[in-house]
mmCIF file of C-alpha atoms in Angstrom:
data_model
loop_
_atom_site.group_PDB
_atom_site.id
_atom_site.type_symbol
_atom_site.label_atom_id
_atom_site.label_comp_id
_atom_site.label_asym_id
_atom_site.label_seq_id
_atom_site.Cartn_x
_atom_site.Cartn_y
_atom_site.Cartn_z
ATOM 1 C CA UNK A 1 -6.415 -9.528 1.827
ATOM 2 C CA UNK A 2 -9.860 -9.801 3.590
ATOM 3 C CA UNK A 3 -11.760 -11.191 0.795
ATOM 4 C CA UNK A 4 -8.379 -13.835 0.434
ATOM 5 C CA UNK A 5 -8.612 -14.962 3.965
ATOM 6 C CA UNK A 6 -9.171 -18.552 4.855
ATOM 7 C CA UNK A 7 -12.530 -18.657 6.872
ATOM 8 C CA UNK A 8 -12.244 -21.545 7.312
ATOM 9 C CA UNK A 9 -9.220 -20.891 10.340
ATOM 10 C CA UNK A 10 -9.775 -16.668 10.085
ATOM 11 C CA UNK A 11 -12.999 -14.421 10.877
ATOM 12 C CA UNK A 12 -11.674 -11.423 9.426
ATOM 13 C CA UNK A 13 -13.244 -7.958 9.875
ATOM 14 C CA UNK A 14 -12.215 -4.094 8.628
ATOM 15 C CA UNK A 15 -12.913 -1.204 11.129
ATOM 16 C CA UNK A 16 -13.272 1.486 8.444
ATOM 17 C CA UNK A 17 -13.304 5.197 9.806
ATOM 18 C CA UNK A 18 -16.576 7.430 9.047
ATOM 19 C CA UNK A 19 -17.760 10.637 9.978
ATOM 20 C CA UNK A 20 -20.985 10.355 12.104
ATOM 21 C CA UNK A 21 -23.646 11.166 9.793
ATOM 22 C CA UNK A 22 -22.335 10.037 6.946
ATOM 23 C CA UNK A 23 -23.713 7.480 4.453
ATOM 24 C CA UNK A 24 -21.638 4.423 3.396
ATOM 25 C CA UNK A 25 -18.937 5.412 0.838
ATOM 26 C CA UNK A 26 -17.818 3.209 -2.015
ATOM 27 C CA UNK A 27 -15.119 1.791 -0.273
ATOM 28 C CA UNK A 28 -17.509 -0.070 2.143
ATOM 29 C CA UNK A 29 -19.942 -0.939 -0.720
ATOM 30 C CA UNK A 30 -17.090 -2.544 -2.435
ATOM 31 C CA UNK A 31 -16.330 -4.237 0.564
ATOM 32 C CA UNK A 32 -19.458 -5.788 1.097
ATOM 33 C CA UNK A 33 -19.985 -6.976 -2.393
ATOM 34 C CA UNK A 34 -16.749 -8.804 -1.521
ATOM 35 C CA UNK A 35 -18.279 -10.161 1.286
ATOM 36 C CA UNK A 36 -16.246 -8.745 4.053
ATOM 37 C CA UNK A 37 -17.258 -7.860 7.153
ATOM 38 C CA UNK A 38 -17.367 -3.781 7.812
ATOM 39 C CA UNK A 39 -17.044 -2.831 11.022
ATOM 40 C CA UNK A 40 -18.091 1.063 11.180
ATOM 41 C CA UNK A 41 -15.590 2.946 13.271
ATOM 42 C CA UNK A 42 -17.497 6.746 13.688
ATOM 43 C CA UNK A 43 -16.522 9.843 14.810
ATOM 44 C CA UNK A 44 -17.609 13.362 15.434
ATOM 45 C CA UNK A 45 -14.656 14.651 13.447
ATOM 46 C CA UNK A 46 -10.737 13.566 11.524
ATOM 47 C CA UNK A 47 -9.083 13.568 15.300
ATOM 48 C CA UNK A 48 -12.169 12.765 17.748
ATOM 49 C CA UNK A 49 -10.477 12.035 21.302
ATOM 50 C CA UNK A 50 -13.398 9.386 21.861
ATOM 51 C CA UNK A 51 -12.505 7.271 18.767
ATOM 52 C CA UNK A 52 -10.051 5.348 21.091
ATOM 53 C CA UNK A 53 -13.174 4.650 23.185
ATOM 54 C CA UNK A 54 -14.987 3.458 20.221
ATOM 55 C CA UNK A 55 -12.433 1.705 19.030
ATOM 56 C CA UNK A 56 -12.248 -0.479 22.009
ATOM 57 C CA UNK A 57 -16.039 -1.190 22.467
ATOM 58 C CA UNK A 58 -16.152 -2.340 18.953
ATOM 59 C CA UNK A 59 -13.003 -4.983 19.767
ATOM 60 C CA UNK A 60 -15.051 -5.984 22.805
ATOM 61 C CA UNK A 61 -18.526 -6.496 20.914
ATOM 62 C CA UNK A 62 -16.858 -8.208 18.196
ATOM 63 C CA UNK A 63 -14.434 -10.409 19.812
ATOM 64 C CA UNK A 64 -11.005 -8.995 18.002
ATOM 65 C CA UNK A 65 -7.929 -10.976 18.769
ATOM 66 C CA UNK A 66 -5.941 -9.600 17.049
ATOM 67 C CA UNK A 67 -4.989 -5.736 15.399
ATOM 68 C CA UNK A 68 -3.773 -5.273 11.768
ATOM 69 C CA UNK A 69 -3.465 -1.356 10.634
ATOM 70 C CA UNK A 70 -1.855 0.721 7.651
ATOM 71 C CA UNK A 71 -0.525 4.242 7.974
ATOM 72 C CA UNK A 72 0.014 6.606 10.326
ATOM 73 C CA UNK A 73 -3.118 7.277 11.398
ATOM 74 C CA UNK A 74 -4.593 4.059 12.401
ATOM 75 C CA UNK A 75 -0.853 3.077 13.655
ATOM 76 C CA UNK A 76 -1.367 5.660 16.424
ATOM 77 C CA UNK A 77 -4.583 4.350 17.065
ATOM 78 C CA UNK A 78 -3.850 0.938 16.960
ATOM 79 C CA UNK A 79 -0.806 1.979 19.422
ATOM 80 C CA UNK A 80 -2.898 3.962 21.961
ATOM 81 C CA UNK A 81 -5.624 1.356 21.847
ATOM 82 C CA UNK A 82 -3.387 -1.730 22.383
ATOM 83 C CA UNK A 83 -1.924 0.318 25.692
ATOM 84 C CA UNK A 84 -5.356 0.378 27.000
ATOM 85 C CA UNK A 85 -7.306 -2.802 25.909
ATOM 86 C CA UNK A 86 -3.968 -5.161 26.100
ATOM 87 C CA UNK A 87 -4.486 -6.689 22.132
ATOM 88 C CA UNK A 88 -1.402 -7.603 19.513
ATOM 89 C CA UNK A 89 -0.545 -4.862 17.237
ATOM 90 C CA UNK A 90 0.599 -5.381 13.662
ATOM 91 C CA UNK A 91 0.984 -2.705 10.970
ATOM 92 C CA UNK A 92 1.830 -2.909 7.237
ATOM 93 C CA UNK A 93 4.152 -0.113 6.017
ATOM 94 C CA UNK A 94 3.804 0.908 2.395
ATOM 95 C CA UNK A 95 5.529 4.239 2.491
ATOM 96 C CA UNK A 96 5.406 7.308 3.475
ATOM 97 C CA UNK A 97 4.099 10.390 1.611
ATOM 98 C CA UNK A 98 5.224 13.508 3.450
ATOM 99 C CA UNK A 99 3.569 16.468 1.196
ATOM 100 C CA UNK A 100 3.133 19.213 3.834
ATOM 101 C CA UNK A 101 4.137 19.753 7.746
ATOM 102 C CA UNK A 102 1.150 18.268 9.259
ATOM 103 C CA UNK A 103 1.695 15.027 7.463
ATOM 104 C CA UNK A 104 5.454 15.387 8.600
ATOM 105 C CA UNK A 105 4.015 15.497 12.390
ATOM 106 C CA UNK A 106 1.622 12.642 12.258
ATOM 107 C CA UNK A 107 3.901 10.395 9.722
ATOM 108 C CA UNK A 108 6.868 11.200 12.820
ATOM 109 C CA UNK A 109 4.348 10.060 15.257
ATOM 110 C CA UNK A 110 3.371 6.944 13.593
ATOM 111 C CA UNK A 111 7.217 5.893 12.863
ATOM 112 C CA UNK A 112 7.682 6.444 16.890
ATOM 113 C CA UNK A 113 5.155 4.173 17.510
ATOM 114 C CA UNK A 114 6.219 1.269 15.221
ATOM 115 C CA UNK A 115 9.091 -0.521 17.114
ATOM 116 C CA UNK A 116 6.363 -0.883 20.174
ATOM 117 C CA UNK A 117 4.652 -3.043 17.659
ATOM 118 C CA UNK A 118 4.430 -6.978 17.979
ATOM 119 C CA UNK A 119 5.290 -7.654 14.100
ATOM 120 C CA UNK A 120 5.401 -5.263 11.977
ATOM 121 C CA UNK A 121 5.162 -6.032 7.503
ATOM 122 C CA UNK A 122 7.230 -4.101 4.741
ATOM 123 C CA UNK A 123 5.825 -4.033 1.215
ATOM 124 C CA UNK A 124 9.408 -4.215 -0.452
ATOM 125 C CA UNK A 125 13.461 -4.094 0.607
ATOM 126 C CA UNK A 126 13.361 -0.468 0.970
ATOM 127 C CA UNK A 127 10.584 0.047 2.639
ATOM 128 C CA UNK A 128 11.875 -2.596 5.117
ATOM 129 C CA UNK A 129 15.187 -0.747 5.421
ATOM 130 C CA UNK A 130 13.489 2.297 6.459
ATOM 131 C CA UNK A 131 11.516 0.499 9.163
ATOM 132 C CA UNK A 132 14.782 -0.671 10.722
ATOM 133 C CA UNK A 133 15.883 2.497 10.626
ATOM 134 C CA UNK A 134 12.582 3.738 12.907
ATOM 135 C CA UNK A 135 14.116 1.055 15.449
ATOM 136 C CA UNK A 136 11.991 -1.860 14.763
ATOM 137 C CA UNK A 137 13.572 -4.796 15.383
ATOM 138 C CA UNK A 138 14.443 -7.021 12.796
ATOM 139 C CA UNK A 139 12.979 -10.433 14.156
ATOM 140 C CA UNK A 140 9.640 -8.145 14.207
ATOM 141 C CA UNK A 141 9.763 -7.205 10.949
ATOM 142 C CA UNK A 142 8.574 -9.181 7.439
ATOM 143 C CA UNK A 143 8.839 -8.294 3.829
ATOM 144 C CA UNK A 144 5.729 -9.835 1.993
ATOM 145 C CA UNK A 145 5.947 -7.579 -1.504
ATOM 146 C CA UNK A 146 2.976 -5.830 -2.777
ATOM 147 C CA UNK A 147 0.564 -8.131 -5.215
ATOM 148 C CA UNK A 148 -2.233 -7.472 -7.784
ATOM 149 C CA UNK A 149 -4.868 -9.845 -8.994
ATOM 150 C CA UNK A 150 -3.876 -9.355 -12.303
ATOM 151 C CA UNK A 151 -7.511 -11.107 -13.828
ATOM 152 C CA UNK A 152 -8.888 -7.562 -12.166
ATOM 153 C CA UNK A 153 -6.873 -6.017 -15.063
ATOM 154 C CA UNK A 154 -7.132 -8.140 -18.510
ATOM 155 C CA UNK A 155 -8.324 -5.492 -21.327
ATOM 156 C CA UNK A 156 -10.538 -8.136 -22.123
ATOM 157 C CA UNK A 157 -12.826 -7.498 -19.072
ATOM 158 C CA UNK A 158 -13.382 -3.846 -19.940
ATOM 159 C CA UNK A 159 -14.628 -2.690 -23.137
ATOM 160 C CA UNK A 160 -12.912 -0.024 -24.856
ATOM 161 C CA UNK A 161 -13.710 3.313 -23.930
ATOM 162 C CA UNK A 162 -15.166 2.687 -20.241
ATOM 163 C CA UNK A 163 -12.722 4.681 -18.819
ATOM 164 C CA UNK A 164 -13.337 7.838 -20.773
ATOM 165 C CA UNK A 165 -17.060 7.157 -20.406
ATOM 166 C CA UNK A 166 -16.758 7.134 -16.830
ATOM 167 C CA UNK A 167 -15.254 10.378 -16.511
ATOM 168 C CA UNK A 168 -16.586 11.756 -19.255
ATOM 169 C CA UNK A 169 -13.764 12.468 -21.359
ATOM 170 C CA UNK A 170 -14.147 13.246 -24.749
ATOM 171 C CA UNK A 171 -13.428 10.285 -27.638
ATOM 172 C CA UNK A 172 -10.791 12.885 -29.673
ATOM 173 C CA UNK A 173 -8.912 13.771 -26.393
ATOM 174 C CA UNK A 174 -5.378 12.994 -25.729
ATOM 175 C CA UNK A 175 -4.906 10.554 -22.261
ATOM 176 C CA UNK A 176 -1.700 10.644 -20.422
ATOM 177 C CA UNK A 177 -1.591 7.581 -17.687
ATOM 178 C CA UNK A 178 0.432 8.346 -14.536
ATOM 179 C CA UNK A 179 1.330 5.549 -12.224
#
């Protein structure tokens, strides 16, 4: 969606989370070929206390109106931050993946923080119907359905055989695709 926004009406930036040290990652090189705006969000380590603290001094520096976050992680930030420097909070819920306890704990926590959102977006019915069901309120909460830019996908615009090239699979070996 940042690379879709009108600029015209929108300055649109992404806070993206990095370990302090570390180099850019592809993610933010992709992002900047798109031409949107990174805004680097460090931190010592996964759950640095101070990241709430940097969090808010890059909103002030950078003149955010308004916060958009996805999964539980940024939700809790985006929660604790918005109780602290007074900012709208919106998330976008696209499931939840619970694969071992701690994700359990920290997916529980995020769902707790959701209905103290100001709106609140579902990717599809049932995702929506397990937002309600976290006590968000329905006039807070919108479905707007997961998209692709198909032209990203036409077989046309990859050659055959890039994909095994790229991780290096042999020509003669069976591929099984898993979505």
């Amino acid at each position: 969606t940042a690379c879709a926004t009108d600029r015209r009406f929108f300055t649109q930036k992404v806070g993206l989370f990095l370990p302090s040290g570390d180099a850019r990652n592809e993610y933010y090189e992709a992002a900047l070929r798109r031409g949107v705006e990174i805004v680097e969000l460090r931190s010592a380590s996964r759950f640095d206390a101070r990241l709430v603290r940097t969090i808010i001094r890059a909103f002030k520096a950078h003149n955010i109106h308004l916060v958009h976050s996805h999964e539980y992680k940024g939700d809790i930030l985006a929660y604790l931050v918005s109780r602290i420097h007074r900012i709208p909070i919106m998330s976008t819920i696209h499931g939840w993946i619970v694969n071992n306890v701690k994700a359990r704990i920290y997916i529980g926590m995020g769902r707790r923080v959701l209905p103290r959102f100001d709106r609140v977006v579902a990717v599809s019915d049932e995702t929506r119907a397990r937002v309600l069901g976290c006590g968000v309120p329905p006039d807070g909460l919108a479905v707007i359905h997961n998209a692709i830019v198909t032209e990203h996908y036409e077989s046309e615009a990859h050659p055959r055989g890039v994909f095994r090239a790229r991780f290096g699979i042999p020509a003669d070996a069976y591929v099984v695709g898993y979505i």
